[in-house]
Amino acid sequence: MEPAKYVLEMIDINKEFPGVKALDNVQFRLKPGTVHALMGENGAGKSTLMKCLFGIYKKDSGTILMEGEPVDLTDPRDALDNGVAMVHQELNQVLRRNVMENVWLGRFPLKRGLVDHKKMYEGTKEIFEDLDIDVDPREMIGRLSVSQRQMVEIAKAVSYDAKILVLDEPTSSLTDEEVNHLFRILEKLCDNGVGIVYISHRIDEILRISSEVTILRDGKWVATRDSANITTDEIITLMVNRDMENRFPPKVNKPGDVLMECKGITGKYPPTCVDVSFELRKGEVLGVAGLVGSRRTELLNVLFGSMTLGEGEIILHGKPVKNSSPEQAKKNHFALITEERRSTGLFPEMNIIFNSTISNIRAYLRGFLLTDKMMAKDTAKVIDDLRVRTPNQKARIKNLSGGNQQKVIIGRWLLMEPEVLLLDEPTRGIDVGAKYEIYQLILDLAAQDKGIIMVSSEMPELLGICDRILVMSNGRLSGILERGVHFGDIEGEQETIMRLAAKYV
């Protein structure tokens, strides 16, 4: 008997949620030993389709074949036992346990009825060495960077000897060097016959790593093409059903007087930022670039009071302010949108009303009771002003697309009328169409004289919408580039930023 042409076939898959047709007769086929990209805007149905495969959702109708045989995977454990592994965009790890316990969770090796820690360590070490992952299996996973945790999750998936590996936005927190490392791992897996489903919004990566591209739009299959025979413009047009000649909105903001001055900002507890000084102007989008480990996030956390300021001074409107805690920072009109929406930004089981108003909840108290009318009014403002696509205010936020979730988080902070917005990877895991809307929102806020500091791992993004870019290297400020003086040509200036990012490494 000839081996099956496809390791996976998903035929006429349908899935409906209350009021939403999430999947409408979707087709997907994966060849063994290949990377097949799955693309589409947030809400197009990519993750839903893969969750139907992985047993998280039960499909309403359709057929799933693995190596030509029909399967009906009832839950994630069933999927793993049948050779299907999935690495989710939002990491679900037990942060207070070590790396090897997270890798072998639910299947600890036993010796005389007790957990065999030696075998678990050796098994983890062997996988890490094979994949060239430099992480101590005994390290507490909560102490690792997001990129290291992502690599651990990929190694965990590989440990199941999967025939099918699904990666959902695997490079959203990785540097270029780490992306290259990941791609080497994927090539090795393909050589071993593993079929890889690669969900990403980064089109340059898709065209580099994949053999085929399938595009979904509004829950429907649109096209499957060979990666070698499709262009970036064609992919965008198929995804959004419209041409997007310009990736970034026209800049309407005009930086003015100095809003905030930071002098010698140094966090109290290392590793953190060290002796960072800069100015932020009214109406300015100030980008922060750097490699993973450059302490960009730590800088924002020190400014917001979620990490302790050891030395230095924050001056707002010419007067010193002390952001000794996030609560104090909010009173000083600072806002922080964190990098990881799920773990530090969202209350996924709660509705849009709760997620829109939670940061300013005291404003809705009348005595000991919350006023539903005021909360509903402000939630309507968030939905209308930020064009959040949701069935209603009472929908659970976890059912919205990533772009709409991010809009709700931004809207939550805007209700408090901040003057300084700190944005940490604001477009992480968001599709090209929703990114444009977030960019427009950022520029509109800057045009209202807000001061915006934005951390991003995507250099074209920083070069596209920022007025100046601070470059961080190992906790220190290594340089400042200014639009119209130091940059303007997106392709030409990435090398300059990379040189500065490596200055103190």
Coordinates of C-alpha atoms in Angstrom, one line a residue:
M1 CA 0.0 0.0 0.0
E2 CA 1.3 3.5 -0.9
P3 CA 1.7 5.9 1.9
A4 CA -0.9 8.7 2.2
K5 CA -0.2 11.8 0.2
Y6 CA -1.3 14.0 3.1
V7 CA -0.5 13.5 6.8
L8 CA -3.6 15.7 7.5
E9 CA -6.8 16.5 5.5
M10 CA -9.6 18.7 6.9
I11 CA -12.6 18.6 4.6
D12 CA -15.7 20.8 4.7
I13 CA -15.1 21.8 8.4
N14 CA -18.0 23.8 9.9
K15 CA -18.1 25.4 13.4
E16 CA -20.7 27.8 14.8
F17 CA -20.7 29.8 18.0
P18 CA -23.8 31.8 19.2
G19 CA -24.3 34.4 16.5
V20 CA -21.1 33.6 14.7
K21 CA -20.3 31.2 11.8
A22 CA -16.6 30.7 12.7
L23 CA -15.9 28.1 10.0
D24 CA -17.8 27.6 6.8
N25 CA -16.9 24.5 4.8
V26 CA -13.1 25.1 5.3
Q27 CA -10.6 22.9 3.5
F28 CA -7.0 22.3 4.6
R29 CA -4.4 19.6 3.5
L30 CA -0.9 19.1 4.9
K31 CA 1.8 17.1 3.3
P32 CA 4.3 15.2 5.5
G33 CA 7.7 16.8 5.9
T34 CA 6.5 20.3 4.9
V35 CA 5.7 23.6 6.5
H36 CA 2.2 24.8 5.4
A37 CA 1.3 28.3 6.4
L38 CA -2.2 29.2 7.5
M39 CA -3.0 32.9 7.2
G40 CA -5.8 35.4 7.5
E41 CA -6.9 38.4 9.5
N42 CA -7.7 38.0 13.2
G43 CA -11.1 36.3 13.3
A44 CA -10.7 34.6 10.0
G45 CA -10.9 31.2 11.6
K46 CA -7.3 30.0 11.7
S47 CA -7.0 29.2 15.4
T48 CA -10.6 27.9 15.5
L49 CA -9.8 25.4 12.7
M50 CA -6.7 24.2 14.5
K51 CA -8.6 23.9 17.8
C52 CA -11.1 21.7 16.1
L53 CA -8.1 19.5 15.0
F54 CA -6.6 19.5 18.5
G55 CA -9.8 18.6 20.3
I56 CA -10.3 21.9 22.1
Y57 CA -13.5 22.6 20.0
K58 CA -15.8 19.9 18.6
K59 CA -16.5 20.6 14.9
D60 CA -20.2 20.7 13.9
S61 CA -19.6 18.8 10.7
G62 CA -16.9 17.8 8.3
T63 CA -14.2 15.2 8.1
I64 CA -10.7 15.0 9.5
L65 CA -8.2 12.4 8.0
M66 CA -4.8 11.6 9.4
E67 CA -2.7 9.6 6.9
G68 CA -5.9 8.8 5.1
E69 CA -7.7 7.4 8.1
P70 CA -10.7 9.3 9.6
V71 CA -10.2 10.6 13.2
D72 CA -12.3 12.4 15.7
L73 CA -10.0 13.8 18.4
T74 CA -12.1 14.4 21.5
D75 CA -9.7 16.5 23.6
P76 CA -6.1 17.7 23.6
R77 CA -4.8 14.6 25.4
D78 CA -6.4 12.4 22.7
A79 CA -4.8 14.6 20.1
L80 CA -1.3 14.3 21.7
D81 CA -1.8 10.5 22.0
N82 CA -2.5 10.4 18.2
G83 CA 0.5 12.5 17.2
V84 CA -0.9 16.0 17.0
A85 CA 0.9 18.7 19.1
M86 CA 0.0 22.4 19.3
V87 CA 2.0 25.4 20.6
H88 CA -0.5 28.2 21.4
Q89 CA 0.2 31.9 20.8
E90 CA -0.6 32.7 24.5
L91 CA 1.6 30.5 26.6
N92 CA -0.1 28.3 29.2
Q93 CA 2.6 27.3 31.6
V94 CA 2.9 26.7 35.4
L95 CA 5.2 29.6 36.2
R96 CA 6.0 28.5 39.7
R97 CA 7.3 25.1 38.6
N98 CA 10.6 24.4 36.8
V99 CA 11.2 23.9 33.1
M100 CA 11.4 20.1 33.1
E101 CA 8.1 19.8 35.1
N102 CA 6.4 21.9 32.5
V103 CA 7.8 19.8 29.7
W104 CA 6.6 16.5 31.3
L105 CA 3.4 17.8 33.0
G106 CA 0.7 15.1 33.1
R107 CA 3.2 12.3 32.2
F108 CA 5.9 12.5 34.8
P109 CA 8.2 9.4 34.7
L110 CA 7.8 7.3 37.8
K111 CA 10.2 5.1 39.8
R112 CA 8.6 3.0 42.5
G113 CA 5.6 5.1 42.5
L114 CA 7.5 8.4 42.9
V115 CA 8.4 11.0 40.3
D116 CA 11.8 10.1 38.8
H117 CA 13.4 13.6 38.7
K118 CA 16.7 12.2 37.3
K119 CA 15.0 10.6 34.3
M120 CA 12.9 13.8 33.8
Y121 CA 16.1 15.9 33.8
E122 CA 18.0 13.7 31.4
G123 CA 15.0 13.5 29.0
T124 CA 14.6 17.2 29.0
K125 CA 18.3 17.8 28.6
E126 CA 18.4 15.4 25.6
I127 CA 15.6 17.2 23.8
F128 CA 17.2 20.6 24.5
E129 CA 20.6 19.5 23.2
D130 CA 19.0 18.0 20.1
L131 CA 17.2 21.3 19.4
D132 CA 20.2 23.4 20.5
I133 CA 18.1 25.1 23.3
D134 CA 20.3 26.7 26.0
V135 CA 18.0 26.5 29.0
D136 CA 18.6 24.8 32.4
P137 CA 15.8 22.2 32.9
R138 CA 15.9 23.0 36.6
E139 CA 15.3 26.7 36.2
M140 CA 11.9 28.1 37.3
I141 CA 10.0 28.8 34.1
G142 CA 8.6 32.1 35.4
R143 CA 12.1 33.5 35.5
L144 CA 12.7 32.9 31.8
S145 CA 12.1 35.5 29.1
V146 CA 9.0 35.1 26.9
S147 CA 11.2 33.9 24.0
Q148 CA 12.9 31.2 26.1
R149 CA 9.5 30.0 27.4
Q150 CA 8.3 29.8 23.8
M151 CA 11.3 27.6 22.9
V152 CA 10.5 25.4 25.9
E153 CA 6.9 25.0 24.7
I154 CA 8.1 24.0 21.2
A155 CA 10.5 21.4 22.8
K156 CA 7.6 20.1 24.8
A157 CA 5.5 19.6 21.6
V158 CA 8.5 17.8 20.0
S159 CA 8.8 15.5 23.0
Y160 CA 5.5 13.9 22.0
D161 CA 7.0 12.6 18.8
A162 CA 4.2 14.3 16.9
K163 CA 3.5 13.7 13.3
I164 CA 1.7 17.0 13.1
L165 CA 2.9 20.2 14.8
V166 CA 0.8 23.3 14.9
L167 CA 2.6 26.6 15.7
D168 CA 0.4 29.6 16.4
E169 CA 2.5 32.9 16.1
P170 CA 5.7 31.2 17.2
T171 CA 8.0 34.1 16.5
S172 CA 6.0 37.0 18.0
S173 CA 8.5 37.4 20.8
L174 CA 11.7 36.2 19.1
T175 CA 14.7 38.1 17.8
D176 CA 16.0 37.6 14.3
E177 CA 18.7 35.2 15.6
E178 CA 16.1 33.2 17.6
V179 CA 13.8 33.1 14.5
N180 CA 16.7 31.6 12.6
H181 CA 17.2 29.0 15.4
L182 CA 13.5 28.1 15.2
F183 CA 13.6 27.7 11.5
R184 CA 16.6 25.3 11.9
I185 CA 14.5 23.3 14.3
L186 CA 11.6 23.2 11.8
E187 CA 13.9 22.1 9.0
K188 CA 15.1 19.2 11.2
L189 CA 11.6 18.2 12.0
C190 CA 10.6 18.3 8.3
D191 CA 13.5 16.1 7.5
N192 CA 12.1 13.6 10.0
G193 CA 8.7 13.6 8.2
V194 CA 6.8 15.9 10.5
G195 CA 4.1 18.0 8.9
I196 CA 4.0 21.6 10.4
V197 CA 1.1 24.0 10.3
Y198 CA 2.5 27.5 10.8
I199 CA 0.2 30.3 11.7
S200 CA 1.7 33.8 11.4
H201 CA 1.0 37.3 10.3
R202 CA 4.6 37.9 9.3
I203 CA 4.5 37.4 5.6
D204 CA 8.3 37.6 5.0
E205 CA 8.7 34.6 7.4
I206 CA 5.9 32.7 5.7
L207 CA 7.4 33.1 2.3
R208 CA 10.8 32.0 3.7
I209 CA 9.9 28.9 5.6
S210 CA 6.7 27.4 4.1
S211 CA 6.1 25.3 1.0
E212 CA 2.4 26.2 0.7
V213 CA 0.1 28.9 2.0
T214 CA -3.6 28.6 2.8
I215 CA -5.6 31.8 3.3
L216 CA -8.9 32.1 5.2
R217 CA -11.2 35.1 5.3
D218 CA -14.3 35.4 7.4
G219 CA -14.3 31.7 8.3
K220 CA -14.1 30.6 4.7
W221 CA -11.3 29.0 2.6
V222 CA -10.1 31.6 0.0
A223 CA -7.0 30.0 -1.6
T224 CA -4.1 27.6 -1.3
R225 CA -1.0 28.5 -3.2
D226 CA 2.6 27.4 -3.5
S227 CA 4.7 29.9 -1.5
A228 CA 7.2 30.2 -4.4
N229 CA 4.4 31.5 -6.6
I230 CA 2.7 34.1 -4.5
T231 CA 3.8 37.7 -3.5
T232 CA 3.3 39.7 -0.4
D233 CA 0.8 42.0 -2.1
E234 CA -1.2 39.0 -3.3
I235 CA -1.3 37.5 0.2
I236 CA -2.5 40.8 1.7
T237 CA -5.2 41.2 -1.0
L238 CA -6.5 37.7 -0.4
M239 CA -6.5 38.2 3.4
V240 CA -8.3 41.5 3.6
N241 CA -10.0 41.6 0.1
R242 CA -8.6 45.0 -0.6
D243 CA -5.3 46.4 -1.7
M244 CA -3.0 47.8 1.0
E245 CA -0.4 49.8 -0.8
N246 CA 0.7 51.6 2.3
R247 CA 1.4 49.5 5.4
F248 CA 1.3 52.6 7.7
P249 CA -1.1 55.5 7.9
P250 CA 0.1 59.0 7.1
K251 CA 1.6 60.7 10.1
V252 CA -0.7 63.4 11.4
N253 CA 1.0 64.1 14.7
K254 CA 3.4 66.9 15.3
P255 CA 5.7 66.6 18.3
G256 CA 5.7 69.8 20.4
D257 CA 7.1 70.9 23.8
V258 CA 8.7 68.5 26.2
L259 CA 6.1 66.6 28.2
M260 CA 8.3 64.3 30.2
E261 CA 12.0 64.1 31.0
C262 CA 13.7 61.0 32.4
K263 CA 17.1 61.4 34.0
G264 CA 19.4 58.5 34.8
I265 CA 16.5 56.0 35.1
T266 CA 17.9 52.8 36.9
G267 CA 15.8 50.0 38.3
K268 CA 16.5 49.0 41.9
Y269 CA 16.7 45.3 41.4
P270 CA 18.8 43.9 38.5
P271 CA 18.6 42.8 35.8
T272 CA 17.0 46.1 34.7
C273 CA 17.6 49.3 32.9
V274 CA 20.7 51.4 33.8
D275 CA 21.2 55.1 33.6
V276 CA 18.7 55.8 30.9
S277 CA 18.0 59.4 30.0
F278 CA 15.7 60.9 27.4
E279 CA 12.9 63.3 26.7
L280 CA 9.3 62.7 25.5
R281 CA 7.5 65.4 23.7
K282 CA 3.8 66.2 23.5
G283 CA 2.3 64.5 20.4
E284 CA 5.4 62.2 20.0
V285 CA 5.5 58.5 19.2
L286 CA 8.8 57.5 20.8
G287 CA 9.9 54.0 19.8
V288 CA 12.1 51.6 21.8
A289 CA 14.2 49.1 19.9
G290 CA 16.6 46.4 21.0
L291 CA 17.2 42.7 21.2
V292 CA 15.6 40.3 23.6
G293 CA 17.3 40.9 26.9
S294 CA 17.9 44.6 26.2
R295 CA 15.6 45.5 29.1
R296 CA 13.0 47.4 27.0
T297 CA 10.1 46.0 29.0
E298 CA 11.9 46.7 32.3
L299 CA 12.3 50.3 31.3
L300 CA 8.5 50.6 30.8
N301 CA 7.8 48.8 34.1
V302 CA 10.1 51.1 36.0
L303 CA 8.4 54.1 34.5
F304 CA 5.0 52.7 35.5
G305 CA 6.0 51.7 39.0
S306 CA 5.5 48.0 38.5
M307 CA 9.3 47.7 39.0
T308 CA 11.1 49.8 41.7
L309 CA 13.0 52.8 40.6
G310 CA 16.4 52.7 42.3
E311 CA 18.1 55.9 40.9
G312 CA 17.0 58.7 38.6
E313 CA 14.1 61.1 38.2
I314 CA 10.9 61.3 36.2
I315 CA 9.8 64.9 35.5
L316 CA 6.3 65.5 34.1
H317 CA 5.4 69.1 33.0
G318 CA 8.6 70.3 34.6
K319 CA 7.8 68.8 38.0
P320 CA 9.2 65.6 39.5
V321 CA 6.8 62.7 39.9
K322 CA 7.2 59.5 41.9
N323 CA 5.6 56.4 40.4
S324 CA 6.2 54.2 43.4
S325 CA 3.4 51.8 42.3
P326 CA 1.1 51.3 39.3
E327 CA -1.7 52.9 41.4
Q328 CA 0.5 56.0 41.9
A329 CA 1.4 56.0 38.2
K330 CA -2.2 56.0 37.2
K331 CA -2.8 59.0 39.5
N332 CA 0.1 60.7 37.7
H333 CA -1.7 60.0 34.3
F334 CA 0.5 57.2 33.1
A335 CA -0.9 54.1 31.4
L336 CA 0.8 50.7 30.5
I337 CA -0.4 48.2 27.9
T338 CA 1.6 45.1 28.6
E339 CA 3.2 42.7 26.2
E340 CA 1.3 39.5 27.1
R341 CA -2.4 40.3 26.7
R342 CA -3.7 37.0 28.2
S343 CA -1.6 36.8 31.4
T344 CA -1.3 40.5 32.3
G345 CA -3.9 42.4 30.3
L346 CA -7.1 40.5 29.9
F347 CA -9.7 38.9 32.1
P348 CA -10.6 36.3 29.4
E349 CA -13.7 34.8 31.1
M350 CA -15.2 38.3 31.8
N351 CA -17.2 40.4 29.4
I352 CA -16.3 43.6 27.5
I353 CA -17.9 45.8 30.2
F354 CA -15.6 44.4 32.9
N355 CA -12.5 44.5 30.8
S356 CA -13.2 48.1 29.7
T357 CA -13.8 49.5 33.1
I358 CA -11.7 47.5 35.6
S359 CA -8.7 49.9 35.7
N360 CA -11.0 52.8 36.7
I361 CA -13.5 50.7 38.8
R362 CA -13.6 53.2 41.7
A363 CA -15.1 55.9 39.4
Y364 CA -18.3 53.7 39.1
L365 CA -18.8 53.2 42.8
R366 CA -21.8 54.9 44.5
G367 CA -21.4 53.9 48.1
F368 CA -20.7 50.2 48.0
L369 CA -22.5 49.6 44.7
L370 CA -21.3 49.8 41.1
T371 CA -23.4 51.8 38.7
D372 CA -24.2 49.6 35.7
K373 CA -25.5 52.6 33.7
M374 CA -22.2 54.5 33.9
M375 CA -20.1 51.4 33.1
A376 CA -22.3 50.6 30.1
K377 CA -22.0 54.2 28.9
D378 CA -18.2 54.1 29.1
T379 CA -18.0 50.7 27.5
A380 CA -20.1 52.0 24.6
K381 CA -17.6 54.8 24.2
V382 CA -14.7 52.3 24.0
I383 CA -16.5 50.2 21.4
D384 CA -17.5 53.2 19.3
D385 CA -14.3 55.3 19.6
L386 CA -12.0 52.4 18.9
R387 CA -14.3 50.6 16.4
V388 CA -14.3 47.3 18.4
R389 CA -16.1 44.6 16.5
T390 CA -18.2 42.6 19.1
P391 CA -21.7 41.3 19.1
N392 CA -22.5 43.2 22.3
Q393 CA -21.0 44.6 25.5
K394 CA -21.7 41.4 27.4
A395 CA -19.7 39.2 25.0
R396 CA -16.7 37.5 26.7
I397 CA -13.5 39.2 25.6
K398 CA -11.8 35.8 24.9
N399 CA -14.2 35.4 22.0
L400 CA -12.9 38.5 20.2
S401 CA -10.0 38.6 17.8
G402 CA -6.6 39.6 19.0
G403 CA -6.9 43.1 17.4
N404 CA -10.2 43.8 19.1
Q405 CA -9.0 42.5 22.4
Q406 CA -6.1 45.0 22.1
K407 CA -8.5 47.8 21.3
V408 CA -10.5 47.1 24.4
I409 CA -7.3 47.2 26.6
I410 CA -6.2 50.5 25.0
G411 CA -9.7 51.9 25.4
R412 CA -9.7 50.8 29.1
W413 CA -6.7 53.1 29.8
L414 CA -8.0 55.9 27.6
L415 CA -11.1 56.2 29.9
M416 CA -8.6 57.4 32.6
E417 CA -7.4 60.2 30.3
P418 CA -3.6 59.4 30.5
E419 CA -1.0 61.8 29.3
V420 CA 1.8 59.2 28.9
L421 CA 1.0 55.9 27.2
L422 CA 3.5 53.1 27.5
L423 CA 2.9 50.4 24.9
D424 CA 4.8 47.1 25.0
E425 CA 4.5 45.2 21.7
P426 CA 1.0 46.7 21.0
T427 CA 0.6 44.7 17.7
R428 CA 2.0 41.4 18.8
G429 CA 0.0 38.5 17.2
I430 CA -2.3 40.9 15.3
D431 CA -3.0 40.6 11.6
V432 CA -2.0 43.2 8.9
G433 CA -5.4 44.8 8.7
A434 CA -5.9 45.2 12.5
K435 CA -2.3 46.4 12.8
Y436 CA -3.1 49.3 10.5
E437 CA -6.1 50.2 12.7
I438 CA -3.8 50.1 15.8
Y439 CA -1.2 52.3 14.1
Q440 CA -3.9 54.8 13.1
L441 CA -5.2 54.8 16.7
I442 CA -1.6 55.5 18.1
L443 CA -1.1 58.3 15.6
D444 CA -4.5 59.8 16.4
L445 CA -3.7 59.8 20.2
A446 CA -0.4 61.4 19.5
A447 CA -2.2 64.1 17.5
Q448 CA -4.2 64.8 20.7
D449 CA -0.8 65.7 22.4
K450 CA -0.5 62.4 24.2
G451 CA 3.1 61.2 24.7
I452 CA 3.6 57.7 23.5
I453 CA 6.5 55.3 24.2
M454 CA 6.2 52.1 22.2
V455 CA 8.4 49.0 22.5
S456 CA 8.4 46.8 19.4
S457 CA 10.5 43.9 18.0
E458 CA 9.4 44.8 14.5
M459 CA 11.8 47.4 13.1
P460 CA 9.7 48.3 10.0
E461 CA 6.9 49.1 12.5
L462 CA 9.1 51.4 14.6
L463 CA 10.5 53.1 11.4
G464 CA 7.0 53.4 10.0
I465 CA 5.2 55.3 12.7
C466 CA 7.7 56.6 15.2
D467 CA 9.2 60.1 15.4
R468 CA 12.3 59.0 17.2
I469 CA 13.7 55.6 18.2
L470 CA 15.6 54.9 21.4
V471 CA 17.8 51.8 21.0
M472 CA 18.5 49.7 24.1
S473 CA 21.4 47.4 24.6
N474 CA 21.8 45.2 27.7
G475 CA 19.8 47.7 29.8
R476 CA 21.6 50.8 28.6
L477 CA 20.6 53.5 26.1
S478 CA 22.9 53.0 23.1
G479 CA 21.6 55.6 20.7
I480 CA 18.6 57.7 19.6
L481 CA 17.5 58.0 16.0
E482 CA 15.3 60.8 14.7
R483 CA 12.9 60.8 11.7
G484 CA 14.0 62.9 8.8
V485 CA 17.6 63.0 10.2
H486 CA 18.6 59.4 10.9
F487 CA 15.9 57.4 9.4
G488 CA 13.1 57.4 6.7
D489 CA 14.2 54.6 4.5
I490 CA 12.8 51.5 6.3
E491 CA 15.1 49.0 4.7
G492 CA 18.2 51.1 4.9
E493 CA 18.2 51.9 8.7
Q494 CA 17.6 48.4 10.2
E495 CA 21.3 47.7 10.0
T496 CA 22.0 50.9 12.0
I497 CA 19.5 49.8 14.7
M498 CA 21.0 46.3 14.9
R499 CA 24.5 47.7 15.4
L500 CA 23.3 49.9 18.2
A501 CA 21.3 47.1 19.8
A502 CA 24.5 45.0 20.0
K503 CA 26.7 47.8 21.4
Y504 CA 26.8 46.6 25.0
V505 CA 26.1 42.9 24.6

